[in-house]
Coordinates of C-alpha atoms in Angstrom, one line a residue:
Chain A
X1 CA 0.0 0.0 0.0
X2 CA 1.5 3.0 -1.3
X3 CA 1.5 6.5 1.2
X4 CA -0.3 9.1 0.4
X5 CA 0.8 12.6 -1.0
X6 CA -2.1 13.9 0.4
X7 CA -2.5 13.4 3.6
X8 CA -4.1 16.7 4.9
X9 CA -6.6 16.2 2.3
X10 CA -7.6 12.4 3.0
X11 CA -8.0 13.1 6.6
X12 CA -10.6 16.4 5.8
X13 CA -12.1 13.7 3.4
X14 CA -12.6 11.0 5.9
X15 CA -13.7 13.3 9.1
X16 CA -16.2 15.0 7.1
X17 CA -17.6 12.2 5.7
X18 CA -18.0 10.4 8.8
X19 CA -19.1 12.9 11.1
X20 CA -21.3 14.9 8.1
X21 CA -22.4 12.4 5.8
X22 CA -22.5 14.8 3.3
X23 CA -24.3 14.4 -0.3
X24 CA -21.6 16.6 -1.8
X25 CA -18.1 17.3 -1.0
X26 CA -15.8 18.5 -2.9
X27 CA -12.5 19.0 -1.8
X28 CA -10.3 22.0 -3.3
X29 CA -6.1 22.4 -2.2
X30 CA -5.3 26.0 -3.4
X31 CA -2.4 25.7 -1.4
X32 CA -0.4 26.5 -4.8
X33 CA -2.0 29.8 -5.2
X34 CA -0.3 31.6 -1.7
X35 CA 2.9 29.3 -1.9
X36 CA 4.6 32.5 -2.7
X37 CA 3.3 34.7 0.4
X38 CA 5.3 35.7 3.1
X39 CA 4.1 33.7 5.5
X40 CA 4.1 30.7 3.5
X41 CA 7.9 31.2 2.7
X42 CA 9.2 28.5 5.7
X43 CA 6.5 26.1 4.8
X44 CA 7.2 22.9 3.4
X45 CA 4.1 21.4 2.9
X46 CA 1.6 21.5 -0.3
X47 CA -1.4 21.5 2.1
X48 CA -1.5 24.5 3.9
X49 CA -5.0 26.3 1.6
X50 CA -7.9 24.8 1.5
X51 CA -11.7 24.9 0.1
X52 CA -14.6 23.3 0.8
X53 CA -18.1 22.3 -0.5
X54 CA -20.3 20.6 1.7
X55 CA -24.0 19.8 1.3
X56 CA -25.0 17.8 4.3
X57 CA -29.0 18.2 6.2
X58 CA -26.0 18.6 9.6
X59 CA -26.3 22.4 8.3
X60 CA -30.0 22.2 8.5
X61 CA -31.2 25.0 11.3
X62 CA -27.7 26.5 11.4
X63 CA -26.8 29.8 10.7
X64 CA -23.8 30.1 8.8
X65 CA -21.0 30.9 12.1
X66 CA -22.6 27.6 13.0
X67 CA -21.9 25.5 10.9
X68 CA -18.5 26.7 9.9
X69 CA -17.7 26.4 13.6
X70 CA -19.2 22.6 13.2
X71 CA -16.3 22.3 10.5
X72 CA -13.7 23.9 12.5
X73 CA -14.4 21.3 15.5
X74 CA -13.5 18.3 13.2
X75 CA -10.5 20.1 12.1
X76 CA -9.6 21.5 15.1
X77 CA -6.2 19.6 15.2
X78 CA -5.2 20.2 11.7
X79 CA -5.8 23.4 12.1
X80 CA -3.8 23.8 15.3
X81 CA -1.0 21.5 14.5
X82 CA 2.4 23.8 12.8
X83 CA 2.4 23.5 9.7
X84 CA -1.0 22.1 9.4
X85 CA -4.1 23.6 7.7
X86 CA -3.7 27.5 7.8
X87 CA -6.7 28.8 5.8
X88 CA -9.9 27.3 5.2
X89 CA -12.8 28.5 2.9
X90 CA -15.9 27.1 3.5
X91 CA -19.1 27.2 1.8
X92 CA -21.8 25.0 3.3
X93 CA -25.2 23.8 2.2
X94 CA -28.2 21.8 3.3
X95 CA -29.6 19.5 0.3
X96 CA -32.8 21.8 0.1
X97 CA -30.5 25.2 -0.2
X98 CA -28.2 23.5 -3.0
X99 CA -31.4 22.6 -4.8
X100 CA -32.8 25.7 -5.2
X101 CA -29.1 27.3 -6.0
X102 CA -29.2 24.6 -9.1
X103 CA -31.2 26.8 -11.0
X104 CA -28.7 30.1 -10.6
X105 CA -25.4 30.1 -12.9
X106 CA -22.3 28.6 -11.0
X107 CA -20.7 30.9 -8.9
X108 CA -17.6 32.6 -10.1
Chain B
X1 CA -22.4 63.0 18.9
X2 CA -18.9 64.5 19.5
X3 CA -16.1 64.1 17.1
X4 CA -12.3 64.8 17.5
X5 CA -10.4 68.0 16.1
X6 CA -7.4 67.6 14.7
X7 CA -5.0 70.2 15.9
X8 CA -2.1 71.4 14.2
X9 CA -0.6 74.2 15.7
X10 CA 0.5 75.6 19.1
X11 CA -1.3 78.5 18.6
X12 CA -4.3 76.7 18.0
X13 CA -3.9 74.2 20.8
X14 CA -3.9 77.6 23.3
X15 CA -6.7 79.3 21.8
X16 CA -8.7 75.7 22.3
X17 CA -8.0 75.5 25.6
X18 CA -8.4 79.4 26.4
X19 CA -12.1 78.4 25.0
X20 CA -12.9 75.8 27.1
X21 CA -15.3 76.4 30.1
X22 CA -14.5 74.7 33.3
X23 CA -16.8 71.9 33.8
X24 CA -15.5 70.2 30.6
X25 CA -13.9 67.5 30.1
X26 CA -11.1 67.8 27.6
X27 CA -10.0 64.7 25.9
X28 CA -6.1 64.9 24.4
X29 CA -5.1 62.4 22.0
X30 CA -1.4 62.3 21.0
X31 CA -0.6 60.3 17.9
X32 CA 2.3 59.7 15.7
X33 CA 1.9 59.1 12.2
X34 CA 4.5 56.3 12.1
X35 CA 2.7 54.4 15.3
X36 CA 0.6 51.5 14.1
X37 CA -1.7 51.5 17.1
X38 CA -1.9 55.4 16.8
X39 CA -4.8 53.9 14.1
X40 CA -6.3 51.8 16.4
X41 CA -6.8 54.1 18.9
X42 CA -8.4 57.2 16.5
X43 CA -10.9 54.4 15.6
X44 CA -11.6 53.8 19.3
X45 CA -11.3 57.7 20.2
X46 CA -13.8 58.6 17.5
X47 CA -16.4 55.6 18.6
X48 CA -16.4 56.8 22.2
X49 CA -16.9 60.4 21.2
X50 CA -19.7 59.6 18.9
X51 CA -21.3 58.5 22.3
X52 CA -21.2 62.3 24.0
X53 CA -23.5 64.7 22.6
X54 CA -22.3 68.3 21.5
X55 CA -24.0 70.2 24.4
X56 CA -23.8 73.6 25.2
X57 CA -21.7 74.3 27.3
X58 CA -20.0 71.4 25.6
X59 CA -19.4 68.7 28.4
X60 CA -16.7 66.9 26.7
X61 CA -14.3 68.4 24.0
X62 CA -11.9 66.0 21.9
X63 CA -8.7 67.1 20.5
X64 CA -5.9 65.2 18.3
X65 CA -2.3 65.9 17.9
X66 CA 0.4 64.8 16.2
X67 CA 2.8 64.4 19.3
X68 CA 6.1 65.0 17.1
X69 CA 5.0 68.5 15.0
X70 CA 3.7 70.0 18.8
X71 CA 6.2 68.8 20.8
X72 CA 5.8 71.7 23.0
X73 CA 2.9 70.9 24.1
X74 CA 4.0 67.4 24.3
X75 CA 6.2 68.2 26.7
X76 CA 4.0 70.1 28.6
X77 CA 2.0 67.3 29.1
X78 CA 4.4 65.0 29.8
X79 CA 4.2 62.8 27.0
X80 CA 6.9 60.0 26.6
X81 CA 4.9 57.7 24.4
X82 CA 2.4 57.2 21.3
X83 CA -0.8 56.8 21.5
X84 CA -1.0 58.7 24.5
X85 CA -4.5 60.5 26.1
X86 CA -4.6 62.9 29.0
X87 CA -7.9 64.1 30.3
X88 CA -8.3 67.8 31.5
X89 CA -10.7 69.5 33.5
X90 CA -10.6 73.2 34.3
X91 CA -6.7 73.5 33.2
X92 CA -6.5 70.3 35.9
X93 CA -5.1 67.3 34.4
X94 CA -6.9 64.6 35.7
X95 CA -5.4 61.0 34.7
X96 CA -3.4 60.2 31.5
X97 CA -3.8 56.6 30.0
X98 CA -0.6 55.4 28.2
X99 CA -0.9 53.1 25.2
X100 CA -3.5 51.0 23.3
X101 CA -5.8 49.7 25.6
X102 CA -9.3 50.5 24.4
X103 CA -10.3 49.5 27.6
X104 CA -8.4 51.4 30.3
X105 CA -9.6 54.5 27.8
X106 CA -13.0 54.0 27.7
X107 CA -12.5 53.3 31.3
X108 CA -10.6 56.6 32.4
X109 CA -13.3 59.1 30.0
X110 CA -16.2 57.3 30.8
X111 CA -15.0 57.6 34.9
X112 CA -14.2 61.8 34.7
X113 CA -17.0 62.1 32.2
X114 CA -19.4 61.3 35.1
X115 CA -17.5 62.8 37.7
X116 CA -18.7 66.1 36.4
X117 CA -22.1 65.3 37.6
X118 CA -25.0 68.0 36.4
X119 CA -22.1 70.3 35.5
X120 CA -21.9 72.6 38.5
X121 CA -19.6 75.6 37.4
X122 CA -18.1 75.5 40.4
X123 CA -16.5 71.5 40.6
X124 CA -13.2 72.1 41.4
X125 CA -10.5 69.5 42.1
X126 CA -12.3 67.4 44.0
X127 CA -13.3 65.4 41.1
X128 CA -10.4 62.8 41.2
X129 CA -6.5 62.9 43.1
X130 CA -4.0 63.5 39.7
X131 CA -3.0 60.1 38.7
X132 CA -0.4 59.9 36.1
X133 CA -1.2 56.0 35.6
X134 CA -3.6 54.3 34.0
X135 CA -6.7 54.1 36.5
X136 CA -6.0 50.8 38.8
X137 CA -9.8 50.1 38.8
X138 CA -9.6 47.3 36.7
X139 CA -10.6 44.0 39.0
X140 CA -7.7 42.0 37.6
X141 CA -4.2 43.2 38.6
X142 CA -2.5 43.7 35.0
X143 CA 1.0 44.1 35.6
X144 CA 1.3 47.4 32.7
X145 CA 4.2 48.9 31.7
X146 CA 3.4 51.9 30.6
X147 CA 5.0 52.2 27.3
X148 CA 3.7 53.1 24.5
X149 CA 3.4 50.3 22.4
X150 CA 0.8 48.7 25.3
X151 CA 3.3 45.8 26.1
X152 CA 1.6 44.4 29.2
X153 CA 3.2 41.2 30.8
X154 CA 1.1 38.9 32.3
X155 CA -2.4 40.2 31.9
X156 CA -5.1 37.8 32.8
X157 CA -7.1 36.2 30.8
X158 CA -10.0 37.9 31.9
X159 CA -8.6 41.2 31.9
X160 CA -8.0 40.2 27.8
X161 CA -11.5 39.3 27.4
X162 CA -12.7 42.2 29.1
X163 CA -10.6 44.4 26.5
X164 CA -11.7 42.2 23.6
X165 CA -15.5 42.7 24.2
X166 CA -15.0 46.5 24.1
X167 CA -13.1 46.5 21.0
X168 CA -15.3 44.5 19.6
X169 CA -18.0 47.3 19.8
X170 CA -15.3 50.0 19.1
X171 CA -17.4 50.6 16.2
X172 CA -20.9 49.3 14.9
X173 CA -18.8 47.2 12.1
X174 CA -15.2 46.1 13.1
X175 CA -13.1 44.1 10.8
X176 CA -9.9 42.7 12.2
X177 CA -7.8 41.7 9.8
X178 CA -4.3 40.9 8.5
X179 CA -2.8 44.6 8.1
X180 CA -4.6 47.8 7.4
X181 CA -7.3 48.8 4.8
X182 CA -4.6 50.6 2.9
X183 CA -2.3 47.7 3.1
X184 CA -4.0 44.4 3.7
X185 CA -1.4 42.0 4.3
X186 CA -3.3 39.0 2.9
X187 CA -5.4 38.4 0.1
X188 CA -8.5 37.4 2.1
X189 CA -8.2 40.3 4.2
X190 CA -7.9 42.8 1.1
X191 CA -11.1 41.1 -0.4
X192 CA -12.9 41.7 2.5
X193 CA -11.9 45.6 2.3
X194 CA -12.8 45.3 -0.9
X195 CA -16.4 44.3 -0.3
X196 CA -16.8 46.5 2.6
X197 CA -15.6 49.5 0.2
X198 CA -18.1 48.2 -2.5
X199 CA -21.0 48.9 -0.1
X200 CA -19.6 51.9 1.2
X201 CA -19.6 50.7 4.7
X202 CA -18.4 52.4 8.1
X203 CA -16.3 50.9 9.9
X204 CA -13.4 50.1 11.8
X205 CA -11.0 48.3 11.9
X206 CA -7.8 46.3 14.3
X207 CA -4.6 45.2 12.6
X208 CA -4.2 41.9 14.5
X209 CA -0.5 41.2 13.1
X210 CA -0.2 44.3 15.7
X211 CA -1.0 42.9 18.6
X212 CA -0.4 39.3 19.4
X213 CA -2.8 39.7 22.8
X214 CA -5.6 40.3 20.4
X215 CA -4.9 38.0 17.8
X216 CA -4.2 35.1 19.9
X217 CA -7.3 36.2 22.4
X218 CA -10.0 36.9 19.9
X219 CA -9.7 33.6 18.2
X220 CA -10.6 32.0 21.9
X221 CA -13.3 35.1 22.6
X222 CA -14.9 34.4 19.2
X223 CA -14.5 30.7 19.0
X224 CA -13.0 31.5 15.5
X225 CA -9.6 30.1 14.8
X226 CA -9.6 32.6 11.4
X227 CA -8.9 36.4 10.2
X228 CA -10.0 38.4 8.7
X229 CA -13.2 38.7 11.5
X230 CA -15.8 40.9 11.0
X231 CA -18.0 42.2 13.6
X232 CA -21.6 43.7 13.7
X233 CA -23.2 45.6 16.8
X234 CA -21.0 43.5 18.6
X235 CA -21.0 39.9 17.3
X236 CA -19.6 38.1 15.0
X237 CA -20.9 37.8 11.7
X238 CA -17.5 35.5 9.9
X239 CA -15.3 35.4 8.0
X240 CA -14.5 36.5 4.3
X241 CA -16.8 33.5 2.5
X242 CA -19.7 34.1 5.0
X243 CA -19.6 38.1 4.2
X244 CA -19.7 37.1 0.8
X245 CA -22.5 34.8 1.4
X246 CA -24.8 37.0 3.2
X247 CA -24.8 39.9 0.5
X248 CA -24.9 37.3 -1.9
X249 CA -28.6 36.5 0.0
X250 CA -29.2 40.1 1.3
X251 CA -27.8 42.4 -0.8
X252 CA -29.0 45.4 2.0
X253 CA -27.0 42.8 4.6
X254 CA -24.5 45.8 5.2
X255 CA -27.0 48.9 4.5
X256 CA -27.8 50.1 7.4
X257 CA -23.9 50.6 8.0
X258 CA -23.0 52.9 4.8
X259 CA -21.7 55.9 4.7
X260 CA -24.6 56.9 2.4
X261 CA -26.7 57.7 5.5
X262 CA -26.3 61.2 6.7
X263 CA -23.1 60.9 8.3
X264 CA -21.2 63.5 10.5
X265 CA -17.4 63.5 10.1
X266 CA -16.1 61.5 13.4
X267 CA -13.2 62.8 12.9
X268 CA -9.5 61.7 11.4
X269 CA -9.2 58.4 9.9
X270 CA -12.1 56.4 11.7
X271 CA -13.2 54.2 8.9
X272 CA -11.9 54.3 5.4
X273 CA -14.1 53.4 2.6
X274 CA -11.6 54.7 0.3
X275 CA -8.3 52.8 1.0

């Protein structure tokens, strides 16, 4: 069994799905786009930026500090650890909110 | 509301105080251009004097100078460090407050401000004993050093919270970000100045690469592990992707907070909405 080159990623992968059982996720690593920052000069690692789409009915009643803070809470380590996740974009969904965004062009 | 005058010459500065009557409270604010939490603390300063009303005879008065083109008056006031407030009453000065804390300022105005009681032209001194320290009211012992650049050792945690929920009100919208709205120091943080700017919003904001107490403290106070933070009437509304979500729902989400209502000037550099 070969390692991964993507640890970060798998581990986002499998807490979210196990704790959000999500319809949609879609996992994004634009760690490549701030590679060149400042503060991203002494980093070694290619999973530092990340974005994510999650449809899951866990958002269902929550306002939208909610259930980013839901997200932060199963990341909590990651995002503590040095040289573990420093940014996270989120954009959350319940089934019924992602339906009725079907019908609007894609986002930009 | 009150606002802050900037004042730029000696001259001036006299005449000012030559005009004031004796029950009010004068506010000095000395800044330096160069001084990063100089910024901080105009935004603060023009907040809390949006909360006096211009009465007549005026029961507060707030001045600004730059500490470096007046020295002489700096001197005369004993001023060794940036940002750096003394409150006056009837040519008496009452307490100075040395450094950043939004706190121990709103602390020290808000205590002389309602020591003048119904404004009794003939309060004298008995008001409060000179102090030339910050006032030591606070419950917590915070072991201050009183130098400019606010480095206090060993403050307690709740003495940090206590500061943090009154910065977060400094103003009805606060962002704190990742350097300042003219120079945002990451790209989330300049989006999010962007999209204020966009709906013309008041605000102000708190440069966390600044202050370490803050940036470390907030993400505990706000259960948000994440800047740039922006703050409504005192709560949190998110980050940069929820902002964008809400006007993306509510278009009229920041409305209420633009500059296109009837706004009075609150004096130097409270919010930009130009960067």
């Amino acid at each position: 069994m070969s390692t991964s080159q993507t640890p970060v990623e798998d581990l986002i992968r499998s807490k979210v799905q196990e704790s959000l059982t999500p319809t949609r996720l879609e996992i994004h690593n634009d760690s490549h786009k701030h590679a060149h920052h400042e503060p991203m000069a002494a980093s070694t690692s290619k999973e530092t930026h990340f974005r994510l789409l999650i449809t899951s009915s866990a958002f269902e009643g929550k306002r939208l500090p909610a259930r980013h803070r839901l997200i932060h809470a199963l990341l909590k380590d990651e995002m503590a650890r040095e040289g573990g996740i420093h940014a996270l974009q989120l954009k959350t969904l319940t089934p019924a909110e992602e339906e009725k965004k079907g019908a609007a062009p894609p986002n930009p | 509301m009150s606002s802050i005058k900037e004042i730029t010459s000696p001259s001036d500065f006299s005449a000012h105080v030559a005009s004031l009557p004796p029950t009010t409270l004068f506010v000095i604010s000395f800044h330096a251009p160069w001084a990063a939490p100089c910024a901080q603390m105009a935004t603060v300063l023009s907040t809390l004097a949006s909360e006096y009303p211009v009465t007549e005879p005026p029961t507060t008065s707030w001045v600004s100078l730059n500490a470096e083109d007046l020295s002489d008056v700096s001197e005369e006031y004993n001023v060794t460090a940036v940002p750096f407030l003394v409150l006056v009453r009837n040519g008496q000065t009452l307490e100075t407050v040395s450094g950043s804390s939004a706190v121990k300022v709103r602390a020290a105005i808000e205590k002389h401000a309602a020591a003048a009681g119904d404004g009794a032209a003939t309060k004298t001194t008995e008001t409060a004993p000179t102090t030339t320290t910050t006032t030591p009211s606070d419950a917590a012992p915070a072991a201050a050093t009183e130098n400019g650049t606010d480095k206090e050792e060993e403050t307690s945690k709740e003495d940090i919270f206590k500061r943090l929920a009154n910065l977060v009100k400094a103003a009805p919208v606060m962002l704190f970000m990742k350097g300042s709205p003219s120079e945002p120091k990451c790209g989330f943080s300049r989006q999010m100045v962007a999209i204020l700017r966009d709906n013309a919003v008041k605000y102000g904001f708190f440069n966390i690469l600044a202050d370490d107490e803050v940036r470390q403290g907030l993400k505990e106070y706000a259960d948000w592990p994440t800047y740039p933070q922006l703050w409504v009437d005192g709560e949190l509304v998110g980050g940069l992707d929820i902002v964008k979500e809400e006007i993306e729902g509510n278009p009229e989400f920041l409305a209420p907070y633009s500059v296109n209502l009837a706004a009075e000037g609150l004096g130097p550099d409270t919010a930009t909405t130009t960067a």
